[in-house]
XYZ file of C-alpha atoms in Angstrom:
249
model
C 0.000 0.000 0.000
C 1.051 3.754 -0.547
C 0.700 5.882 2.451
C -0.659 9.010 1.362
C -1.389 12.358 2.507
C -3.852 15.093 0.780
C -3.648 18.744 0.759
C -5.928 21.470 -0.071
C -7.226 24.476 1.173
C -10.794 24.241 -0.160
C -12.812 21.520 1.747
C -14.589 20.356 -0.982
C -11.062 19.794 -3.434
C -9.860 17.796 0.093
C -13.013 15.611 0.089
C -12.670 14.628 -4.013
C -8.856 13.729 -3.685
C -9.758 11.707 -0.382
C -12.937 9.970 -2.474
C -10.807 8.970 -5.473
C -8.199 7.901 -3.190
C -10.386 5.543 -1.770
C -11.081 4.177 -4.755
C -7.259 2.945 -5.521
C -7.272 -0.619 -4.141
C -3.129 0.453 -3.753
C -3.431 3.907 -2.467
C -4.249 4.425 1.661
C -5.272 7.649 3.090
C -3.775 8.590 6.189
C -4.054 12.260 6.657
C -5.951 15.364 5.123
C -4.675 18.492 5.950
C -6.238 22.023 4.491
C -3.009 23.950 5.143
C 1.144 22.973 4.317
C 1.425 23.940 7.741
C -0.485 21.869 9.125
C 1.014 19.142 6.606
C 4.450 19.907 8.248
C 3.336 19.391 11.536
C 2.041 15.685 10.644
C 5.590 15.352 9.049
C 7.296 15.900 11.823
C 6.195 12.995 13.699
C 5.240 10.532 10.904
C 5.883 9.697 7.467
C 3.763 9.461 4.145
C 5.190 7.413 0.546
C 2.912 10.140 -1.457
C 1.121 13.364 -1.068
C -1.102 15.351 -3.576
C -0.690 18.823 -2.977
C -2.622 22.043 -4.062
C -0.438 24.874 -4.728
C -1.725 28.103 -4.208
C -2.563 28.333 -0.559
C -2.767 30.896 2.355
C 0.247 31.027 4.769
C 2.617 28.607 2.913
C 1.893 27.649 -1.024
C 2.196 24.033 -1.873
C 5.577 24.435 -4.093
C 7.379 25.901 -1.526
C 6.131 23.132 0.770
C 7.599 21.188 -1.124
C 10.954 22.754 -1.409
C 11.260 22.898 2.178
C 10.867 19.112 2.830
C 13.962 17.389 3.601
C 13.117 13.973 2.823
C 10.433 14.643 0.293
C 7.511 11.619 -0.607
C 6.382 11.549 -3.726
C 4.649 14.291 -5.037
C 1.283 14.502 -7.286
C 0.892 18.255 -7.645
C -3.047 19.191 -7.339
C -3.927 22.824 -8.986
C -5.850 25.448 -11.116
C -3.301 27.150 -12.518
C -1.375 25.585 -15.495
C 1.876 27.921 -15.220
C 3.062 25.704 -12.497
C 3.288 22.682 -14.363
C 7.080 23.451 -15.224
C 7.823 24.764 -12.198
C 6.093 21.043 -10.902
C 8.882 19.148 -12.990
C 11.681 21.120 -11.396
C 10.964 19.764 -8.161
C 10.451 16.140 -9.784
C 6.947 15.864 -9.084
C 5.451 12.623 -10.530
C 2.596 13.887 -11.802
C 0.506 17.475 -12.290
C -3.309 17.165 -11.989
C -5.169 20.268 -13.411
C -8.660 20.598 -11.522
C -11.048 20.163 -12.415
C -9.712 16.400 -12.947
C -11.918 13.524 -13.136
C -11.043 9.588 -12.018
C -9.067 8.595 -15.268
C -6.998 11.216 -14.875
C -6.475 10.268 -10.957
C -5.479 6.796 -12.101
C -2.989 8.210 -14.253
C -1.426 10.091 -11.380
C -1.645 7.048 -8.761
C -0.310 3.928 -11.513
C 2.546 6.524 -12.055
C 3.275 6.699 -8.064
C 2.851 2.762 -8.293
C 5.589 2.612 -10.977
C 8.085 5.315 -9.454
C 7.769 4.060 -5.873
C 8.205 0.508 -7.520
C 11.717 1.808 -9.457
C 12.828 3.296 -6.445
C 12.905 -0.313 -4.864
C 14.529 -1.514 -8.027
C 18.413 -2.232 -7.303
C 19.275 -1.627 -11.068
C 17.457 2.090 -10.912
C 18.897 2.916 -7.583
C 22.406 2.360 -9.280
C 21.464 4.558 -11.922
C 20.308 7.122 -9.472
C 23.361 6.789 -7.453
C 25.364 7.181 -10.746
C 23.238 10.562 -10.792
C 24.445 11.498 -7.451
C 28.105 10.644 -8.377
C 30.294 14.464 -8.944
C 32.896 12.143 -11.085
C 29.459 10.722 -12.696
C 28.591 7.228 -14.295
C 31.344 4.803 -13.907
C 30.716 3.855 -17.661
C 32.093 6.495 -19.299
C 30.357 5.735 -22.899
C 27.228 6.276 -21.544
C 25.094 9.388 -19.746
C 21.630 9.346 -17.899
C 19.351 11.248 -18.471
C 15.810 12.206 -16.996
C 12.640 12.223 -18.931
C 8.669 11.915 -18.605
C 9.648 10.730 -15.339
C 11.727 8.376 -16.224
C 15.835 8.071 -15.524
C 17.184 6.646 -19.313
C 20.647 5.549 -19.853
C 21.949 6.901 -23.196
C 24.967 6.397 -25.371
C 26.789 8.805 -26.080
C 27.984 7.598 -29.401
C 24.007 7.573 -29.757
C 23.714 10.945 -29.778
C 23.420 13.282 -33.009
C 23.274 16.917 -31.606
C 22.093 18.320 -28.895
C 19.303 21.683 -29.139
C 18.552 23.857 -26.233
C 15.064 25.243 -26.126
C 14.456 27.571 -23.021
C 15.819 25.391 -19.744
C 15.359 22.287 -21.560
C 17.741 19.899 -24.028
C 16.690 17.934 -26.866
C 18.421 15.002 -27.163
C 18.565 13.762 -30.615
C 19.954 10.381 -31.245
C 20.540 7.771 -34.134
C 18.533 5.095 -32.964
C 15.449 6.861 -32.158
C 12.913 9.132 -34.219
C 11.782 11.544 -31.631
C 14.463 12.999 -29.652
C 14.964 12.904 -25.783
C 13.813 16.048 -23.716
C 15.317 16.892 -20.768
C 15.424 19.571 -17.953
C 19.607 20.444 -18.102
C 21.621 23.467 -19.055
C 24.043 23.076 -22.399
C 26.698 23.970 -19.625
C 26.319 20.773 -17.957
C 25.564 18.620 -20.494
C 28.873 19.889 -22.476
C 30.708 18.629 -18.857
C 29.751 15.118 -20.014
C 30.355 14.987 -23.244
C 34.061 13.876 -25.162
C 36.439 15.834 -27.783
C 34.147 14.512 -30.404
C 31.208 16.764 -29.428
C 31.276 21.280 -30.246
C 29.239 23.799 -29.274
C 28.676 25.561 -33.088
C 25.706 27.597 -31.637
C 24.415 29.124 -27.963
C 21.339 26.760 -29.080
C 23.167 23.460 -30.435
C 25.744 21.450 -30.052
C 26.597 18.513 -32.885
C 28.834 15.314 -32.836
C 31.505 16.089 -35.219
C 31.295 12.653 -36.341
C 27.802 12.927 -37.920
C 28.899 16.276 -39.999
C 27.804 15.665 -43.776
C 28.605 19.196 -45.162
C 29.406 22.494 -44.062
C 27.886 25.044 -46.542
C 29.050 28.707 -45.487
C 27.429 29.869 -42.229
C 25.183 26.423 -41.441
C 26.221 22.631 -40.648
C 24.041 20.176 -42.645
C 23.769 16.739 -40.455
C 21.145 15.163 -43.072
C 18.750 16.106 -45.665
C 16.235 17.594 -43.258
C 18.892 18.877 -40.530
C 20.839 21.999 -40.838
C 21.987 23.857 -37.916
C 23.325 27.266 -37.628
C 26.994 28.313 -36.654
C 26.688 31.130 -34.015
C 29.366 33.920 -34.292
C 30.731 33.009 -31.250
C 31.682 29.858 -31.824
C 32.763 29.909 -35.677
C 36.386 30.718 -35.117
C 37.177 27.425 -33.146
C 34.505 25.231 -35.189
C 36.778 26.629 -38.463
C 39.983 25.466 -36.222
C 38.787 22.468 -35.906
C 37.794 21.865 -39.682
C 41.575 23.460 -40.879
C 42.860 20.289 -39.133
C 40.669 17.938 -41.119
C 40.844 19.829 -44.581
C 42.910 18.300 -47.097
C 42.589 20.779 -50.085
C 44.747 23.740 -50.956
């Protein structure tokens, strides 16, 4: 069973998330606060696997709740307001519920609790996690992890095409798969973990050398459908790099 706690500030909201609760032969209610403060105070003396939380709320919002915990459940965030649902994925919530929501929706919150609380007692995904953890990173060094839809994937980095930035998110874009990888990660850090045979050519991209199939004055083309940009900034060591492969005069 998954010890869970509700939170919401409107009595009514409360009473639905406890109802549908109820209705999860895997889910078991154990406390209903209408405040985070009140929620903290529980905390303090007991412990919950999940909680759906409401965000905006008098005193203390549920976000910042959140942020405060120091050994945080899982979290299904509960709320009117779509603008949050980023900020939601910052703080690895596993799932964003925007009300009104009906049951199906519920489900979809509660199997996904089922299946993260399941990984989390999964040997091979605490590894991986641990990995995360790791300053010096993966002990495989051909490979990265990354975090998507919830998910922690491993990825290899000979996999991966070239890499597009798009606000505070990556897409990943690799050989072996049609639709690229999206992550929240800064170019910064991903450039950390990536070898020689990677270059930033752009503030928005960076390509695997490897996969280059022309360079036609100011753009890199990767494929038939793919060409990328080279920024300013970054055109006097990308040109560097191509003097030392060019073979003409």
């Amino acid at each position: 069973m998954i010890r869970c706690m509700a939170i919401d500030d409107e009595p009514l909201a409360l009473q639905q998330i406890a109802a549908y609760i109820g209705k999860v032969p895997f889910l078991e209610l154990v406390q209903q606060c209408q405040s985070a403060v009140e929620a903290r105070q529980f905390l303090e003396n007991d412990t919950v696997d999940a909680i759906f939380c409401d965000i905006n709320m008098p005193d203390l919002n549920g976000m910042d709740f959140v942020k405060s915990l120091t050994v945080s459940p899982l979290i299904v965030f509960t709320t009117a307001y779509a603008e949050y649902a980023v900020e939601g994925f910052k703080v690895n919530a596993v799932d964003y519920l925007l009300k009104p929501f009906g049951m199906q929706d519920f489900m979809r919150a509660a199997n996904r609790l089922k299946e993260r609380l399941n990984g989390l007692n999964d040997p091979k995904e605490l590894k991986e996690l641990n990995d995360l953890k790791d300053p010096k990173g993966p002990k495989d060094a051909d490979t990265i992890f990354l975090k998507t839809d919830y998910h922690i994937i491993k990825v290899s980095i000979s996999d991966i095409r070239y890499i597009e930035a798009m606000s505070e998110y990556l897409k990943v874009h690799l050989r072996s798969e049609p639709k690229p990888i999206i992550t929240l990660l800064s170019m910064k850090k991903m450039e950390e973990h990536l070898p020689a045979n990677f270059m930033r050519i752009h503030r928005s991209y960076i390509i695997n050398l490897e996969d280059i199939r022309e360079v036609n004055k100011n753009r890199v083309i990767m494929d038939s459908e793919t060409s990328l940009p080279i920024g300013d900034n970054y055109r006097e060591t990308f040109q560097k790099y191509l003097d030392t492969k060019f073979l003409g005069k």
